[in-house]
Amino acid sequence: FRSSLAADVLVPNVANAKRLFCSPSTDEKPQPSMLRHLTSKIKSTGPVTVAEYMREVLTNPVTGYYVKNNMLGPEGDFITSPEISQIFGELVGVWILSEWMGAGQPKQLQLVELGPGKGSLASDVLRVFGQLRSVLGGASVSLHLVEVSPALSRLQAQNLTGDSSQEADAEDEPVYRSGETAAGLPVSWYRRLDDVPTGFSIFVAHEFFDALPIHKFQRTEKGWREVMVDIDPDKEDQLRFVVAPSPTLSSSTLVQADESRSHVEVCAEGGVIVQQLARRIAEDGGAALIADYGHDGTKTDTFRGFKGHQLHDVLSSPGSADLTADVDFSFLRRMAESDVACLGPVTQRTFLKNMGIDSRMQVLLRNCSDPSTRKQLISSYDMLTNPSKMGERFHFFSLLHHSRLAKPKKVEGLTLEKRSPAPLPVAGFTKLKFS
Ligand code: SAH
């Protein structure tokens, strides 16, 4: 939750994070600062697009924000739903199982998470899988994590596989780390989605798409122009936004012809990734669950920075703060809908309520007599579902194989009436009945 943090929220797994991120760097050379890197780039080749700026600041292999920071948790820059309560990941685990059942319980289940942070969501999902082993039967489950940050991958490995994981010998191996959970499930780490093997997969992306670079465009009297980042002519060490004087390739291709807003943000990289997800689901079966803050093609300027749970100027001390932009779900739908069926976005409150968060809370509260843990449970429930907190800021969006929502076919020409079974409702997006 990239906003002020309520002090009394339940935050599991923070101790490990601090220990790992505080370990001294083995590289003794002073690191070039991100600002110096950007200003020398701009001096030599001119202003950079906001997308280039965001990509450098967040994922530059040496000084990138995600590569070198411990950003999650009370002492980081923001906190996310899986870090607030284990219930969140448990309900996502139930969703995954329900989609695996809806697909006819295939023998292989690849669980693929994009941008796993500390690994808490995956860990809560796998705990549900362990508890519902009888439902999974003999299916073979594997976990595949797409993570650009080596530091975060070490933290995820510690949380998911203890000390069992190993780094690949060569730097260019597609699987750069691998290990095994305590229950014996294989876990592999990749830098890019492209490197994840094909096969029936359920993809999960929580607060991943908002971290991908966006292009920004401004409507002007002369037409759409791309917003760029330049050096402030009055102050050498300060950056400022400028509008490109003529069209760029992006401004000519990424803005919709019938666009009515005067300023738009387009996450081209998010579009490419969602197309890859859609193609994989169409070809190999599976589903994707994308959860993030966002809008349906209505907002304009949402690019912002977060540092220490406070808003931070996106152009000042680049690399020291998280940069983020709301996800445009209408754009993701446009990119995916020729290959898959899209559901949502629905609000986090609706999704969690439909998934049975209230029943789960009742069970946890019934089994918990410690007053301070009860208070934490109630406050984390409130944080996740309250419309004025995360309940209506965050949305769930899903990509499904077309067959998943197809109407049952009537078999013609037979005297006996035979119908294929009606598809199961998609959990979270429709209300589940507990009977
Ligand atoms: N899903 C987690 C973490 C969100 S932060 C949670 O909700 O708690 C964003 C995550 O995406 C981090 O793990 C970050 O390192 C990763 N990430 C950011 N850009 C990425 C990219 N281009 N490719 C792969 N991972 C990326």
GROMACS .gro file of C-alpha atoms and ligand atoms in nm:
model
  461
    1PHE     CA    1   0.000   0.000   0.000
    2ARG     CA    2   0.199   0.290  -0.123
    3SER     CA    3   0.055   0.528   0.131
    4SER     CA    4   0.089   0.607   0.500
    5LEU     CA    5   0.120   0.290   0.702
    6ALA     CA    6  -0.110   0.219   0.995
    7ALA     CA    7   0.126   0.131   1.279
    8ASP     CA    8  -0.081  -0.155   1.413
    9VAL     CA    9  -0.100  -0.362   1.096
   10LEU     CA   10   0.008  -0.727   1.109
   11VAL     CA   11   0.326  -0.755   0.904
   12PRO     CA   12   0.480  -1.102   0.888
   13ASN     CA   13   0.832  -1.193   0.776
   14VAL     CA   14   1.008  -0.857   0.820
   15ALA     CA   15   1.294  -0.979   1.038
   16ASN     CA   16   1.460  -1.183   0.764
   17ALA     CA   17   1.436  -0.901   0.516
   18LYS     CA   18   1.631  -0.661   0.731
   19ARG     CA   19   1.903  -0.913   0.801
   20LEU     CA   20   1.956  -0.996   0.435
   21PHE     CA   21   1.951  -0.643   0.303
   22CYS     CA   22   2.192  -0.516   0.565
   23SER     CA   23   2.467  -0.757   0.466
   24PRO     CA   24   2.770  -0.557   0.344
   25SER     CA   25   2.834  -0.533  -0.029
   26THR     CA   26   3.136  -0.730  -0.151
   27ASP     CA   27   3.200  -0.464  -0.414
   28GLU     CA   28   3.434  -0.205  -0.261
   29LYS     CA   29   3.425   0.042  -0.551
   30PRO     CA   30   3.205   0.349  -0.500
   31GLN     CA   31   2.879   0.308  -0.698
   32PRO     CA   32   2.797   0.575  -0.956
   33SER     CA   33   2.490   0.768  -0.849
   34MET     CA   34   2.174   0.728  -1.053
   35LEU     CA   35   2.144   1.105  -1.101
   36ARG     CA   36   2.499   1.128  -1.240
   37HIS     CA   37   2.430   0.833  -1.470
   38LEU     CA   38   2.111   0.995  -1.603
   39THR     CA   39   2.254   1.344  -1.650
   40SER     CA   40   2.552   1.213  -1.846
   41LYS     CA   41   2.319   1.006  -2.064
   42ILE     CA   42   2.096   1.310  -2.131
   43LYS     CA   43   2.401   1.531  -2.204
   44SER     CA   44   2.526   1.288  -2.465
   45THR     CA   45   2.203   1.176  -2.636
   46GLY     CA   46   1.936   1.425  -2.535
   47PRO     CA   47   1.622   1.403  -2.316
   48VAL     CA   48   1.497   1.052  -2.231
   49THR     CA   49   1.138   0.927  -2.241
   50VAL     CA   50   0.960   0.879  -1.907
   51ALA     CA   51   0.965   0.504  -1.984
   52GLU     CA   52   1.346   0.504  -2.021
   53TYR     CA   53   1.376   0.712  -1.705
   54MET     CA   54   1.152   0.476  -1.507
   55ARG     CA   55   1.327   0.164  -1.640
   56GLU     CA   56   1.674   0.300  -1.549
   57VAL     CA   57   1.568   0.424  -1.207
   58LEU     CA   58   1.388   0.102  -1.108
   59THR     CA   59   1.581  -0.180  -1.273
   60ASN     CA   60   1.931  -0.059  -1.373
   61PRO     CA   61   2.143  -0.366  -1.286
   62VAL     CA   62   2.382  -0.167  -1.063
   63THR     CA   63   2.196   0.124  -0.907
   64GLY     CA   64   1.829   0.041  -0.979
   65TYR     CA   65   1.582   0.094  -0.698
   66TYR     CA   66   1.450  -0.265  -0.706
   67VAL     CA   67   1.799  -0.408  -0.746
   68LYS     CA   68   1.950  -0.253  -0.436
   69ASN     CA   69   1.675  -0.159  -0.194
   70ASN     CA   70   1.468  -0.322   0.074
   71MET     CA   71   1.150  -0.144  -0.019
   72LEU     CA   72   0.876  -0.357   0.136
   73GLY     CA   73   0.750  -0.337   0.492
   74PRO     CA   74   0.727  -0.082   0.773
   75GLU     CA   75   1.090   0.024   0.738
   76GLY     CA   76   1.082   0.028   0.357
   77ASP     CA   77   0.890   0.257   0.125
   78PHE     CA   78   0.554   0.082   0.093
   79ILE     CA   79   0.359  -0.216   0.217
   80THR     CA   80   0.152  -0.455   0.009
   81SER     CA   81  -0.153  -0.674   0.079
   82PRO     CA   82   0.039  -1.006   0.101
   83GLU     CA   83   0.263  -0.842   0.366
   84ILE     CA   84  -0.036  -0.715   0.562
   85SER     CA   85  -0.211  -1.047   0.616
   86GLN     CA   86  -0.159  -1.412   0.532
   87ILE     CA   87  -0.533  -1.435   0.452
   88PHE     CA   88  -0.468  -1.248   0.127
   89GLY     CA   89  -0.230  -1.515  -0.010
   90GLU     CA   90  -0.448  -1.795   0.123
   91LEU     CA   91  -0.749  -1.670  -0.072
   92VAL     CA   92  -0.534  -1.630  -0.386
   93GLY     CA   93  -0.428  -1.994  -0.326
   94VAL     CA   94  -0.793  -2.102  -0.319
   95TRP     CA   95  -0.852  -1.905  -0.642
   96ILE     CA   96  -0.564  -2.088  -0.813
   97LEU     CA   97  -0.696  -2.427  -0.702
   98SER     CA   98  -1.043  -2.339  -0.819
   99GLU     CA   99  -0.915  -2.238  -1.167
  100TRP     CA  100  -0.705  -2.555  -1.185
  101MET     CA  101  -1.024  -2.752  -1.111
  102GLY     CA  102  -1.220  -2.547  -1.365
  103ALA     CA  103  -0.961  -2.650  -1.626
  104GLY     CA  104  -1.023  -3.019  -1.557
  105GLN     CA  105  -0.742  -3.078  -1.302
  106PRO     CA  106  -0.444  -3.112  -1.540
  107LYS     CA  107  -0.159  -3.336  -1.417
  108GLN     CA  108   0.099  -3.056  -1.425
  109LEU     CA  109   0.043  -2.723  -1.253
  110GLN     CA  110   0.299  -2.446  -1.299
  111LEU     CA  111   0.243  -2.162  -1.058
  112VAL     CA  112   0.415  -1.855  -1.207
  113GLU     CA  113   0.450  -1.533  -1.006
  114LEU     CA  114   0.568  -1.208  -1.164
  115GLY     CA  115   0.753  -0.974  -0.925
  116PRO     CA  116   0.722  -1.179  -0.603
  117GLY     CA  117   0.867  -0.916  -0.363
  118LYS     CA  118   0.956  -1.102  -0.043
  119GLY     CA  119   0.791  -1.426  -0.156
  120SER     CA  120   0.514  -1.398   0.106
  121LEU     CA  121   0.227  -1.442  -0.141
  122ALA     CA  122   0.382  -1.756  -0.294
  123SER     CA  123   0.456  -1.892   0.051
  124ASP     CA  124   0.093  -1.843   0.165
  125VAL     CA  125  -0.035  -2.001  -0.159
  126LEU     CA  126   0.189  -2.305  -0.112
  127ARG     CA  127   0.070  -2.345   0.248
  128VAL     CA  128  -0.289  -2.371   0.116
  129PHE     CA  129  -0.173  -2.625  -0.142
  130GLY     CA  130  -0.017  -2.827   0.143
  131GLN     CA  131  -0.338  -2.811   0.349
  132LEU     CA  132  -0.551  -2.910   0.049
  133ARG     CA  133  -0.316  -3.182  -0.077
  134SER     CA  134  -0.607  -3.424  -0.108
  135VAL     CA  135  -0.775  -3.184  -0.357
  136LEU     CA  136  -0.459  -3.160  -0.568
  137GLY     CA  137  -0.433  -3.539  -0.575
  138GLY     CA  138  -0.131  -3.657  -0.772
  139ALA     CA  139  -0.085  -3.332  -0.970
  140SER     CA  140   0.278  -3.224  -0.988
  141VAL     CA  141   0.318  -2.863  -0.881
  142SER     CA  142   0.617  -2.638  -0.954
  143LEU     CA  143   0.682  -2.273  -0.868
  144HIS     CA  144   0.835  -2.030  -1.120
  145LEU     CA  145   0.932  -1.679  -1.012
  146VAL     CA  146   1.004  -1.393  -1.254
  147GLU     CA  147   1.222  -1.148  -1.062
  148VAL     CA  148   1.460  -0.885  -1.194
  149SER     CA  149   1.629  -0.814  -0.859
  150PRO     CA  150   1.903  -1.055  -0.744
  151ALA     CA  151   1.875  -0.918  -0.388
  152LEU     CA  152   1.500  -0.985  -0.373
  153SER     CA  153   1.549  -1.330  -0.529
  154ARG     CA  154   1.780  -1.418  -0.237
  155LEU     CA  155   1.516  -1.303   0.008
  156GLN     CA  156   1.243  -1.500  -0.173
  157ALA     CA  157   1.469  -1.807  -0.175
  158GLN     CA  158   1.528  -1.775   0.199
  159ASN     CA  159   1.153  -1.753   0.264
  160LEU     CA  160   1.051  -2.031   0.027
  161THR     CA  161   1.336  -2.279   0.024
  162GLY     CA  162   1.543  -2.201   0.336
  163ASP     CA  163   1.911  -2.252   0.256
  164SER     CA  164   1.848  -2.506  -0.021
  165SER     CA  165   1.861  -2.276  -0.327
  166GLN     CA  166   2.159  -2.242  -0.557
  167GLU     CA  167   2.264  -1.976  -0.805
  168ALA     CA  168   2.330  -2.083  -1.165
  169ASP     CA  169   2.698  -2.128  -1.259
  170ALA     CA  170   2.682  -1.908  -1.570
  171GLU     CA  171   2.540  -1.553  -1.570
  172ASP     CA  172   2.332  -1.603  -1.885
  173GLU     CA  173   2.141  -1.913  -1.769
  174PRO     CA  174   1.763  -1.858  -1.808
  175VAL     CA  175   1.712  -2.018  -1.464
  176TYR     CA  176   1.945  -1.803  -1.254
  177ARG     CA  177   1.855  -1.966  -0.922
  178SER     CA  178   1.678  -2.286  -0.824
  179GLY     CA  179   1.579  -2.467  -0.506
  180GLU     CA  180   1.316  -2.680  -0.341
  181THR     CA  181   1.053  -2.605  -0.076
  182ALA     CA  182   1.041  -2.802   0.250
  183ALA     CA  183   0.758  -3.007   0.095
  184GLY     CA  184   0.981  -3.091  -0.204
  185LEU     CA  185   0.829  -2.861  -0.470
  186PRO     CA  186   1.081  -2.731  -0.725
  187VAL     CA  187   1.127  -2.350  -0.739
  188SER     CA  188   1.303  -2.169  -1.026
  189TRP     CA  189   1.393  -1.803  -1.079
  190TYR     CA  190   1.395  -1.621  -1.417
  191ARG     CA  191   1.467  -1.265  -1.523
  192ARG     CA  192   1.196  -1.262  -1.792
  193LEU     CA  193   0.861  -1.429  -1.852
  194ASP     CA  194   0.993  -1.555  -2.189
  195ASP     CA  195   1.231  -1.787  -2.005
  196VAL     CA  196   0.956  -1.970  -1.810
  197PRO     CA  197   0.884  -2.311  -1.968
  198THR     CA  198   0.554  -2.356  -2.151
  199GLY     CA  199   0.279  -2.578  -2.007
  200PHE     CA  200  -0.046  -2.536  -1.814
  201SER     CA  201   0.022  -2.239  -1.585
  202ILE     CA  202  -0.159  -2.014  -1.345
  203PHE     CA  203   0.006  -1.670  -1.343
  204VAL     CA  204  -0.015  -1.426  -1.055
  205ALA     CA  205   0.101  -1.063  -1.069
  206HIS     CA  206   0.044  -0.856  -0.756
  207GLU     CA  207   0.169  -0.495  -0.768
  208PHE     CA  208   0.388  -0.591  -1.063
  209PHE     CA  209   0.235  -0.404  -1.358
  210ASP     CA  210   0.242  -0.070  -1.172
  211ALA     CA  211   0.622  -0.095  -1.155
  212LEU     CA  212   0.665  -0.129  -1.533
  213PRO     CA  213   0.778   0.178  -1.732
  214ILE     CA  214   0.510   0.407  -1.874
  215HIS     CA  215   0.522   0.651  -2.163
  216LYS     CA  216   0.350   0.984  -2.100
  217PHE     CA  217   0.177   1.185  -2.372
  218GLN     CA  218   0.039   1.539  -2.371
  219ARG     CA  219  -0.223   1.672  -2.611
  220THR     CA  220  -0.095   1.999  -2.765
  221GLU     CA  221  -0.222   2.237  -3.033
  222LYS     CA  222   0.003   2.053  -3.279
  223GLY     CA  223  -0.120   1.705  -3.175
  224TRP     CA  224   0.004   1.442  -2.929
  225ARG     CA  225   0.357   1.491  -2.797
  226GLU     CA  226   0.564   1.266  -2.571
  227VAL     CA  227   0.668   1.395  -2.227
  228MET     CA  228   1.046   1.362  -2.178
  229VAL     CA  229   1.292   1.403  -1.890
  230ASP     CA  230   1.565   1.666  -1.937
  231ILE     CA  231   1.825   1.847  -1.724
  232ASP     CA  232   1.699   2.171  -1.571
  233PRO     CA  233   1.899   2.446  -1.751
  234ASP     CA  234   1.906   2.654  -1.430
  235LYS     CA  235   2.032   2.375  -1.204
  236GLU     CA  236   2.285   2.119  -1.329
  237ASP     CA  237   2.186   1.853  -1.079
  238GLN     CA  238   1.812   1.877  -1.120
  239LEU     CA  239   1.582   1.712  -1.372
  240ARG     CA  240   1.261   1.849  -1.522
  241PHE     CA  241   0.984   1.739  -1.759
  242VAL     CA  242   0.974   1.877  -2.112
  243VAL     CA  243   0.740   1.811  -2.405
  244ALA     CA  244   0.904   1.676  -2.724
  245PRO     CA  245   0.885   1.943  -2.999
  246SER     CA  246   0.787   1.690  -3.267
  247PRO     CA  247   0.613   1.351  -3.271
  248THR     CA  248   0.809   1.044  -3.151
  249LEU     CA  249   0.752   0.688  -3.269
  250SER     CA  250   0.567   0.623  -2.942
  251SER     CA  251   0.346   0.932  -2.962
  252SER     CA  252   0.245   0.833  -3.317
  253THR     CA  253   0.166   0.471  -3.233
  254LEU     CA  254   0.064   0.436  -2.868
  255VAL     CA  255  -0.217   0.691  -2.834
  256GLN     CA  256  -0.563   0.569  -2.943
  257ALA     CA  257  -0.710   0.755  -3.240
  258ASP     CA  258  -1.034   0.837  -3.050
  259GLU     CA  259  -0.860   0.935  -2.724
  260SER     CA  260  -1.056   1.208  -2.543
  261ARG     CA  261  -0.824   1.281  -2.248
  262SER     CA  262  -0.562   1.553  -2.272
  263HIS     CA  263  -0.287   1.355  -2.099
  264VAL     CA  264  -0.236   0.977  -2.115
  265GLU     CA  265   0.005   0.719  -1.978
  266VAL     CA  266   0.071   0.401  -2.176
  267CYS     CA  267   0.264   0.107  -2.034
  268ALA     CA  268   0.387  -0.053  -2.356
  269GLU     CA  269   0.594  -0.312  -2.167
  270GLY     CA  270   0.286  -0.412  -1.965
  271GLY     CA  271   0.102  -0.454  -2.297
  272VAL     CA  272   0.373  -0.688  -2.428
  273ILE     CA  273   0.372  -0.895  -2.108
  274VAL     CA  274  -0.006  -0.929  -2.100
  275GLN     CA  275   0.000  -1.042  -2.465
  276GLN     CA  276   0.260  -1.306  -2.376
  277LEU     CA  277   0.039  -1.425  -2.089
  278ALA     CA  278  -0.267  -1.435  -2.316
  279ARG     CA  279  -0.087  -1.631  -2.586
  280ARG     CA  280   0.046  -1.884  -2.336
  281ILE     CA  281  -0.298  -1.933  -2.181
  282ALA     CA  282  -0.457  -1.975  -2.526
  283GLU     CA  283  -0.196  -2.234  -2.629
  284ASP     CA  284  -0.124  -2.428  -2.309
  285GLY     CA  285  -0.429  -2.359  -2.090
  286GLY     CA  286  -0.435  -2.180  -1.757
  287ALA     CA  287  -0.530  -1.842  -1.620
  288ALA     CA  288  -0.379  -1.518  -1.490
  289LEU     CA  289  -0.474  -1.310  -1.189
  290ILE     CA  290  -0.352  -0.950  -1.203
  291ALA     CA  291  -0.406  -0.736  -0.894
  292ASP     CA  292  -0.301  -0.374  -0.873
  293TYR     CA  293  -0.424  -0.022  -0.828
  294GLY     CA  294  -0.558   0.114  -1.149
  295HIS     CA  295  -0.840   0.248  -1.361
  296ASP     CA  296  -1.029   0.157  -1.674
  297GLY     CA  297  -0.881   0.408  -1.916
  298THR     CA  298  -1.013   0.715  -1.735
  299LYS     CA  299  -0.723   0.866  -1.537
  300THR     CA  300  -0.457   1.102  -1.665
  301ASP     CA  301  -0.145   1.179  -1.456
  302THR     CA  302  -0.083   0.902  -1.201
  303PHE     CA  303   0.299   0.881  -1.213
  304ARG     CA  304   0.429   0.918  -0.856
  305GLY     CA  305   0.708   0.828  -0.618
  306PHE     CA  306   0.707   0.677  -0.269
  307LYS     CA  307   0.975   0.696  -0.007
  308GLY     CA  308   0.929   0.599   0.357
  309HIS     CA  309   0.550   0.564   0.304
  310GLN     CA  310   0.527   0.928   0.187
  311LEU     CA  311   0.474   1.073  -0.161
  312HIS     CA  312   0.805   1.164  -0.320
  313ASP     CA  313   0.883   1.389  -0.621
  314VAL     CA  314   0.945   1.147  -0.912
  315LEU     CA  315   1.240   1.349  -1.044
  316SER     CA  316   1.429   1.415  -0.721
  317SER     CA  317   1.711   1.183  -0.601
  318PRO     CA  318   1.625   0.915  -0.859
  319GLY     CA  319   1.689   0.560  -0.737
  320SER     CA  320   1.611   0.644  -0.375
  321ALA     CA  321   1.231   0.612  -0.408
  322ASP     CA  322   0.982   0.376  -0.567
  323LEU     CA  323   0.823   0.498  -0.890
  324THR     CA  324   0.480   0.378  -0.988
  325ALA     CA  325   0.181   0.450  -1.211
  326ASP     CA  326  -0.177   0.325  -1.199
  327VAL     CA  327  -0.244   0.026  -1.423
  328ASP     CA  328  -0.477   0.095  -1.716
  329PHE     CA  329  -0.689  -0.222  -1.718
  330SER     CA  330  -0.871  -0.116  -2.036
  331PHE     CA  331  -0.534  -0.119  -2.215
  332LEU     CA  332  -0.447  -0.466  -2.077
  333ARG     CA  333  -0.789  -0.591  -2.193
  334ARG     CA  334  -0.736  -0.448  -2.543
  335MET     CA  335  -0.397  -0.620  -2.565
  336ALA     CA  336  -0.525  -0.960  -2.443
  337GLU     CA  337  -0.884  -1.006  -2.555
  338SER     CA  338  -0.819  -1.155  -2.897
  339ASP     CA  339  -0.653  -1.457  -2.732
  340VAL     CA  340  -0.833  -1.497  -2.397
  341ALA     CA  341  -1.147  -1.406  -2.207
  342CYS     CA  342  -1.099  -1.116  -1.961
  343LEU     CA  343  -1.286  -1.075  -1.633
  344GLY     CA  344  -1.291  -0.765  -1.417
  345PRO     CA  345  -1.151  -0.542  -1.296
  346VAL     CA  346  -1.344  -0.587  -0.970
  347THR     CA  347  -1.243  -0.409  -0.650
  348GLN     CA  348  -1.022  -0.588  -0.398
  349ARG     CA  349  -1.309  -0.566  -0.149
  350THR     CA  350  -1.547  -0.744  -0.387
  351PHE     CA  351  -1.288  -1.006  -0.482
  352LEU     CA  352  -1.192  -1.089  -0.122
  353LYS     CA  353  -1.555  -1.091  -0.004
  354ASN     CA  354  -1.652  -1.320  -0.295
  355MET     CA  355  -1.359  -1.546  -0.202
  356GLY     CA  356  -1.498  -1.582   0.151
  357ILE     CA  357  -1.269  -1.353   0.353
  358ASP     CA  358  -1.546  -1.304   0.612
  359SER     CA  359  -1.581  -1.677   0.682
  360ARG     CA  360  -1.201  -1.715   0.700
  361MET     CA  361  -1.184  -1.425   0.948
  362GLN     CA  362  -1.450  -1.582   1.166
  363VAL     CA  363  -1.251  -1.908   1.184
  364LEU     CA  364  -0.926  -1.726   1.267
  365LEU     CA  365  -1.095  -1.512   1.535
  366ARG     CA  366  -1.270  -1.815   1.686
  367ASN     CA  367  -0.932  -1.987   1.725
  368CYS     CA  368  -0.751  -1.685   1.863
  369SER     CA  369  -0.783  -1.569   2.222
  370ASP     CA  370  -0.481  -1.336   2.244
  371PRO     CA  371  -0.626  -0.981   2.246
  372SER     CA  372  -0.336  -0.819   2.061
  373THR     CA  373  -0.339  -1.081   1.781
  374ARG     CA  374  -0.717  -1.042   1.752
  375LYS     CA  375  -0.670  -0.666   1.720
  376GLN     CA  376  -0.407  -0.717   1.450
  377LEU     CA  377  -0.634  -0.956   1.260
  378ILE     CA  378  -0.921  -0.709   1.264
  379SER     CA  379  -0.705  -0.413   1.164
  380SER     CA  380  -0.543  -0.603   0.874
  381TYR     CA  381  -0.890  -0.716   0.756
  382ASP     CA  382  -0.998  -0.353   0.767
  383MET     CA  383  -0.688  -0.238   0.576
  384LEU     CA  384  -0.749  -0.495   0.299
  385THR     CA  385  -1.124  -0.447   0.257
  386ASN     CA  386  -1.222  -0.099   0.378
  387PRO     CA  387  -1.333   0.105   0.073
  388SER     CA  388  -1.136   0.407   0.197
  389LYS     CA  389  -0.817   0.199   0.245
  390MET     CA  390  -0.711  -0.078   0.005
  391GLY     CA  391  -1.062  -0.215  -0.057
  392GLU     CA  392  -1.148   0.009  -0.350
  393ARG     CA  393  -0.808   0.136  -0.462
  394PHE     CA  394  -0.695  -0.210  -0.568
  395HIS     CA  395  -0.856  -0.413  -0.844
  396PHE     CA  396  -0.848  -0.775  -0.962
  397PHE     CA  397  -0.841  -0.861  -1.328
  398SER     CA  398  -0.824  -1.206  -1.480
  399LEU     CA  399  -0.730  -1.368  -1.810
  400LEU     CA  400  -0.897  -1.702  -1.878
  401HIS     CA  401  -0.889  -1.962  -2.151
  402HIS     CA  402  -1.193  -1.904  -2.379
  403SER     CA  403  -1.322  -2.254  -2.301
  404ARG     CA  404  -1.352  -2.159  -1.935
  405LEU     CA  405  -1.650  -1.930  -1.996
  406ALA     CA  406  -1.791  -2.100  -2.306
  407LYS     CA  407  -2.163  -2.177  -2.299
  408PRO     CA  408  -2.235  -2.552  -2.277
  409LYS     CA  409  -2.292  -2.691  -2.628
  410LYS     CA  410  -2.609  -2.876  -2.719
  411VAL     CA  411  -2.521  -3.193  -2.906
  412GLU     CA  412  -2.739  -3.194  -3.217
  413GLY     CA  413  -2.876  -3.496  -3.399
  414LEU     CA  414  -2.888  -3.731  -3.103
  415THR     CA  415  -3.208  -3.870  -2.967
  416LEU     CA  416  -3.075  -3.873  -2.612
  417GLU     CA  417  -3.025  -3.518  -2.493
  418LYS     CA  418  -2.665  -3.481  -2.384
  419ARG     CA  419  -2.506  -3.158  -2.273
  420SER     CA  420  -2.151  -3.080  -2.172
  421PRO     CA  421  -2.143  -2.965  -1.808
  422ALA     CA  422  -2.200  -2.596  -1.737
  423PRO     CA  423  -1.871  -2.419  -1.657
  424LEU     CA  424  -1.796  -2.355  -1.290
  425PRO     CA  425  -1.833  -1.988  -1.192
  426VAL     CA  426  -1.501  -1.807  -1.166
  427ALA     CA  427  -1.422  -1.761  -0.797
  428GLY     CA  428  -1.372  -1.405  -0.676
  429PHE     CA  429  -1.550  -1.254  -0.974
  430THR     CA  430  -1.883  -1.412  -0.877
  431LYS     CA  431  -2.004  -1.482  -0.526
  432LEU     CA  432  -1.916  -1.829  -0.396
  433LYS     CA  433  -2.185  -2.009  -0.199
  434PHE     CA  434  -2.074  -2.202   0.107
  435SER     CA  435  -2.329  -2.477   0.166
  436SAH     N1  436   0.433  -0.876  -0.550
  436SAH     C1  437   0.503  -0.827  -0.435
  436SAH     C2  438   0.609  -0.720  -0.468
  436SAH     C3  439   0.564  -0.596  -0.538
  436SAH     S1  440   0.697  -0.485  -0.573
  436SAH     C4  441   0.405  -0.778  -0.332
  436SAH     O1  442   0.293  -0.747  -0.367
  436SAH     O2  443   0.444  -0.767  -0.214
  436SAH     C5  444   0.737  -0.521  -0.742
  436SAH     C6  445   0.812  -0.652  -0.765
  436SAH     O3  446   0.835  -0.666  -0.905
  436SAH     C7  447   0.950  -0.661  -0.700
  436SAH     O4  448   0.973  -0.796  -0.665
  436SAH     C8  449   1.042  -0.615  -0.814
  436SAH     O5  450   1.176  -0.650  -0.796
  436SAH     C9  451   0.975  -0.682  -0.931
  436SAH     N2  452   1.000  -0.621  -1.062
  436SAH    C10  453   0.990  -0.490  -1.092
  436SAH     N3  454   1.013  -0.471  -1.225
  436SAH    C11  455   1.034  -0.593  -1.277
  436SAH    C12  456   1.062  -0.640  -1.410
  436SAH     N4  457   1.073  -0.556  -1.512
  436SAH     N5  458   1.077  -0.774  -1.428
  436SAH    C13  459   1.066  -0.861  -1.324
  436SAH     N6  460   1.041  -0.821  -1.197
  436SAH    C14  461   1.025  -0.689  -1.174
   0.00000   0.00000   0.00000
